[in-house]
Amino acid sequence: MRVNKKYSCLPAEEKGIHIINIRAIEDIGYDQHESTLLNSLSKNPDADCKYGLYFRDGKRKVDYILVYHYKKSSAGRTLVRRVHHNDSGARSAKQDQPLPGKGVQLEMGESEPHVDYHEDDKRFRREEYEGNLVEAGLELERDEDTKIHGIGFVKIHAPWNVLCREAEFLKLKMPTKKMYQINQTHGLLKKINSVIQKITEPIQPKVAEHKPQTVKRLSYPFSREKQHLFDLSDRDSFFDSKTRSTIVRKGEGRKKETTLLNKRRKCGKYGITSLLANGVYSAAYPLHDGDYEGENVEPNDRKLLCEEWASYGVFYKYQPIDLVRKYFGEKIGLYFAWLGVYTQMLIPASIVGIIVFLYGCATVDENIPSMEMCDQRNNITMCPLCDRTCSYWKMSSACATARASHLFDNPATVFFSVFMALWAATFMEHWKRKQMRLNYRWDLTGFEEEEDHPRAEYEAKVLEKSLRKEHKHKETDKEKLTWKDRFPAYLTNFVGIIFMVGLTFAIVFGVIIYRISTAAALAISSTPSGRSSVRVTVTATAVIINLVVIIILDEVYGCIARWLTQIEVPKTDKNFEERLIFKAFLLKFVNAYTPIFYVAFFKGRFVGRPGDYVYIFHSFRMEECAPGGCLMELCIQLSIIMLGKQLIQNNLFEIGIPKMKKFIRYMKLKRRRSLDHEEHMKKKQRYEVDYNLEPFAGLTPEYMEMIIQFGFVTLFVASFPLAPLFALLNNIIEIRLDAKKFVTELRRPVAVRAKDIGIWYNILRGIGKLAVIINAFVISFTSDFIPRLVYLYMYSENGTMHGFVNHTLSSFNVSDFQAGTAPNDPMDLGYEVQICRYKDYREPPWSENKYDISKDFWAVLAARLAFVIVFQNLVMFMSDFVDWIIPDIPKDISQQIHKEKVLMVEVFMREEQGKLQMLETWKDKDKKKGENCNNHSPRLSRSHSGSLSSCHSYPLDV
């Protein structure tokens, strides 16, 4: 039952009716059927406010929503009043009048509900906080009569004067009336651009914001004194919904000490951040523009984004970045713009990677070392892979592994490593230029991030510290947290991170033990086919175990990184985000790449030799690389972890987990839902629908998965040239998946202004530099590229690779085996073995210094180190040259920025000239009127002294 509007603004005494009588009528049950009949005959009031997008008057737009839990009285349903706030009246009597829509207090005679002091405290905080919002000029409306029982909503509207005030304080650049032509290309470039536009027209999104602009409005920081400069022809659309929600959430006060929703006054001390943390409010969010699917849905930006961006059917089209920025803000727009640039840059890298792979396939039959390994006529007998249970084996049994290794270990991979290092540098420069173009288009060229406000947790700690000092009768100046206050947290962070890194190493070590023990167990197999597939089986299963562990630890490390950051109590949200990113990236980097680093740089390096092997726990022998090298195993490790991580963690989790959470919330709300027919048939308001969506958790997870993928593409690309191709395929899906999640699955995030991607750019540059060093070591120490070059130019008799395999193998006399380590079945190959071979550069058993490291080893090692130094410095120089030769700011953009400054100066010069001309005109009029007054007779002047004085009484205000 609703209260009549004509009574809504009057006190209860002046209405001539007692609320208790209305409640009594309702309790009798009269309005149960009658009100349904009346509602069915009357116009639906929800349609006037577009189902929650506007206040009940249908005129004031809802800019922000606050959500809270409340407990209904058992005496009857809460009487809900939807009354509109008057800005002037509500401000003067905010403590006397309840918020519109608030439940009416029970009068005498009704049974008082059980007192819950915790709920009373929350209600008091809400009332005080909402009163402060009204004082700040915002208009509020409450709604507790919703389909979600026990949930109340406070709708916030920012009137024009508040929007203007806060836009001026925020220095928001708004479009002025002045328009100017954007410099267009001429001659050959113009023809090329027109051809490119015609070719790419089918892959352009059908969005007005995406069309090329020839005219741009001059933008200037908003000022109330200079409103005549701005295009205010349509005040309703001057501040769009994204800007309005930003102003409400982030609008700063005159001294830049508070925000509209974070007002901390002497009477309140509560900001929205602390109120959300303490459970006074359960959520705070801006509304989506409307529905995105349905037959009778009105056109809106959300629906357009869903059709032209968040759909898998448009995967081949460009992203409507300007519309994304208009709807979600600059920070999210920059993320999707960066992701789009990264995905586009993966196209040439994928093409070159495919060419390198095809080159390996085409030359595999011409590769002499693999042909020698597969030639059974060589009759090379290899030493056992494990003690006792393993027997001697023929090198030709590893033929398939050797041929497969050539696909990734060939001279073209060296070229590809150099190419990818230059690609990474070019990508970074291309992104900087794209970022400057977006800054110009989005009017962020002169934007500087405001000083962030202290977090609620930081202020609580500072307050606790000042209270302790007051208790000890010490002088308390402006307190702040020092390193001494944070020392326990820093110590906990250091110990925690060391422990987590140690845990990762321990798990990798456990997988190594699994590989060694499983290889020994499978080697007992009597079938030759079983023995030949031992390496592949062990490698594949170990990598799958690593993948599962990585996915689990990723989630654990994310939670631990957040907890470690929270106990540090960073001062601002920016500091909190940067520290969280650093810890999460460090832990996840170690987690994802430790198994790969082990295979690339440690496996097979500390094995020892036959007769003197290195043992773990005196029982497990360290595993060796295959005769073809460890590069093939590195490729398997990298491909399975990369593809599995992308498929399971990035895509399956992003689709499955949000849908599962949404289903759980739906089932909970369904259990709470009343069986009342009227409530059930009522259409949900916009804010109710958005409340059921998943809260926005920030861009850190989105960036993190892409940064880890960037590491897979660049760090070990020498071992897996197809990594860019798989990354490209994943990103094509990832863009649309993230877009669909933002548009349909998440609450609308508060728009945040940003001119760059922040700390992520520095992380990308660091990975790009590290990739050069790692690829140099992979080519030099993991692959056989350097040993082949050394053999070809120093030891080959005929200038070919014939005899290379024999050159890399050393000989061992089986009589020198340690007791208890010789094979149990030495006649497994059908003949007695006296000399077996193993991969190493050592002296033969018939030498004076048998089994010592030979001179060949030192020659190869010197060549490897020389290659690392040359490769690293050469590629670094080339990357820096690319960085230097490509300007960060495109020439046309710098010209346009300069043109904007000149035009703005001209506008102000004209305005000042107009003021001076007006002032001179008024002075001339003043002179003429003075002369006319002086020409009057003295008698007339004395009798009309009032008229004389009135000649000079007009104002001279401009």
PDB file of N, CA and C in Angstrom, residues 25 81 86 105-106 158 256 316 377 380 467 543 609 652 656 725 761 838 919 928 934 936:
ATOM      1  N   ILE A  25      -5.822  -1.264   8.931  1.00  0.00           N
ATOM      2  CA  ILE A  25      -6.590  -1.687   7.754  1.00  0.00           C
ATOM      3  C   ILE A  25      -5.808  -2.725   6.947  1.00  0.00           C
ATOM      4  N   ARG A  81       7.401   4.285   1.756  1.00  0.00           N
ATOM      5  CA  ARG A  81       6.993   5.537   1.130  1.00  0.00           C
ATOM      6  C   ARG A  81       8.048   5.939   0.118  1.00  0.00           C
ATOM      7  N   ASN A  86      13.229  17.231  -1.718  1.00  0.00           N
ATOM      8  CA  ASN A  86      13.498  18.575  -2.200  1.00  0.00           C
ATOM      9  C   ASN A  86      14.845  18.982  -1.677  1.00  0.00           C
ATOM     10  N   GLN A 105       7.995   4.420  11.777  1.00  0.00           N
ATOM     11  CA  GLN A 105       8.183   3.851  13.092  1.00  0.00           C
ATOM     12  C   GLN A 105       6.842   3.377  13.661  1.00  0.00           C
ATOM     13  N   LEU A 106       6.866   2.355  14.457  1.00  0.00           N
ATOM     14  CA  LEU A 106       5.663   1.834  15.092  1.00  0.00           C
ATOM     15  C   LEU A 106       5.221   2.769  16.212  1.00  0.00           C
ATOM     16  N   ALA A 158      22.454  13.225  -8.693  1.00  0.00           N
ATOM     17  CA  ALA A 158      23.249  14.457  -8.579  1.00  0.00           C
ATOM     18  C   ALA A 158      22.612  15.523  -9.450  1.00  0.00           C
ATOM     19  N   LYS A 256      40.089  19.263  -1.850  1.00  0.00           N
ATOM     20  CA  LYS A 256      40.575  17.957  -2.327  1.00  0.00           C
ATOM     21  C   LYS A 256      40.898  17.032  -1.158  1.00  0.00           C
ATOM     22  N   TYR A 316      35.965 -11.178 -35.617  1.00  0.00           N
ATOM     23  CA  TYR A 316      36.869 -10.692 -36.654  1.00  0.00           C
ATOM     24  C   TYR A 316      36.873  -9.170 -36.743  1.00  0.00           C
ATOM     25  N   ARG A 377      72.537 -48.897 -38.491  1.00  0.00           N
ATOM     26  CA  ARG A 377      73.820 -49.489 -38.859  1.00  0.00           C
ATOM     27  C   ARG A 377      74.939 -48.956 -37.976  1.00  0.00           C
ATOM     28  N   ILE A 380      75.133 -47.874 -32.061  1.00  0.00           N
ATOM     29  CA  ILE A 380      75.640 -47.166 -30.881  1.00  0.00           C
ATOM     30  C   ILE A 380      74.883 -47.667 -29.661  1.00  0.00           C
ATOM     31  N   LEU A 467      45.424   7.486  19.526  1.00  0.00           N
ATOM     32  CA  LEU A 467      44.750   7.231  20.805  1.00  0.00           C
ATOM     33  C   LEU A 467      45.716   6.631  21.816  1.00  0.00           C
ATOM     34  N   VAL A 543      54.306 -33.103 -16.613  1.00  0.00           N
ATOM     35  CA  VAL A 543      53.848 -31.758 -16.989  1.00  0.00           C
ATOM     36  C   VAL A 543      52.387 -31.552 -16.586  1.00  0.00           C
ATOM     37  N   ARG A 609      78.481 -39.024 -14.159  1.00  0.00           N
ATOM     38  CA  ARG A 609      78.845 -39.909 -15.278  1.00  0.00           C
ATOM     39  C   ARG A 609      78.646 -41.356 -14.830  1.00  0.00           C
ATOM     40  N   LEU A 652      37.892 -21.458 -19.054  1.00  0.00           N
ATOM     41  CA  LEU A 652      36.888 -22.267 -18.372  1.00  0.00           C
ATOM     42  C   LEU A 652      36.496 -21.653 -17.029  1.00  0.00           C
ATOM     43  N   GLY A 656      32.861 -20.505 -16.257  1.00  0.00           N
ATOM     44  CA  GLY A 656      32.144 -21.378 -15.325  1.00  0.00           C
ATOM     45  C   GLY A 656      31.901 -20.778 -13.959  1.00  0.00           C
ATOM     46  N   LEU A 725      51.238 -18.164 -32.030  1.00  0.00           N
ATOM     47  CA  LEU A 725      50.012 -18.587 -32.715  1.00  0.00           C
ATOM     48  C   LEU A 725      48.943 -18.993 -31.703  1.00  0.00           C
ATOM     49  N   TYR A 761      53.034  -1.560 -17.570  1.00  0.00           N
ATOM     50  CA  TYR A 761      53.969  -1.220 -18.655  1.00  0.00           C
ATOM     51  C   TYR A 761      55.400  -1.515 -18.231  1.00  0.00           C
ATOM     52  N   TYR A 838      77.711 -42.408 -23.520  1.00  0.00           N
ATOM     53  CA  TYR A 838      76.851 -41.452 -22.800  1.00  0.00           C
ATOM     54  C   TYR A 838      77.176 -40.051 -23.311  1.00  0.00           C
ATOM     55  N   LEU A 919      33.391  47.171 -21.894  1.00  0.00           N
ATOM     56  CA  LEU A 919      33.710  48.120 -20.833  1.00  0.00           C
ATOM     57  C   LEU A 919      33.898  49.528 -21.411  1.00  0.00           C
ATOM     58  N   LYS A 928      28.581  60.310 -21.840  1.00  0.00           N
ATOM     59  CA  LYS A 928      27.468  61.017 -22.474  1.00  0.00           C
ATOM     60  C   LYS A 928      26.382  61.347 -21.458  1.00  0.00           C
ATOM     61  N   ASN A 934      25.060  67.339 -16.693  1.00  0.00           N
ATOM     62  CA  ASN A 934      25.690  68.629 -16.407  1.00  0.00           C
ATOM     63  C   ASN A 934      25.014  69.767 -17.169  1.00  0.00           C
ATOM     64  N   HIS A 936      21.869  70.322 -17.436  1.00  0.00           N
ATOM     65  CA  HIS A 936      20.638  70.747 -16.757  1.00  0.00           C
ATOM     66  C   HIS A 936      20.895  72.024 -15.981  1.00  0.00           C
TER      67      HIS A 936
END
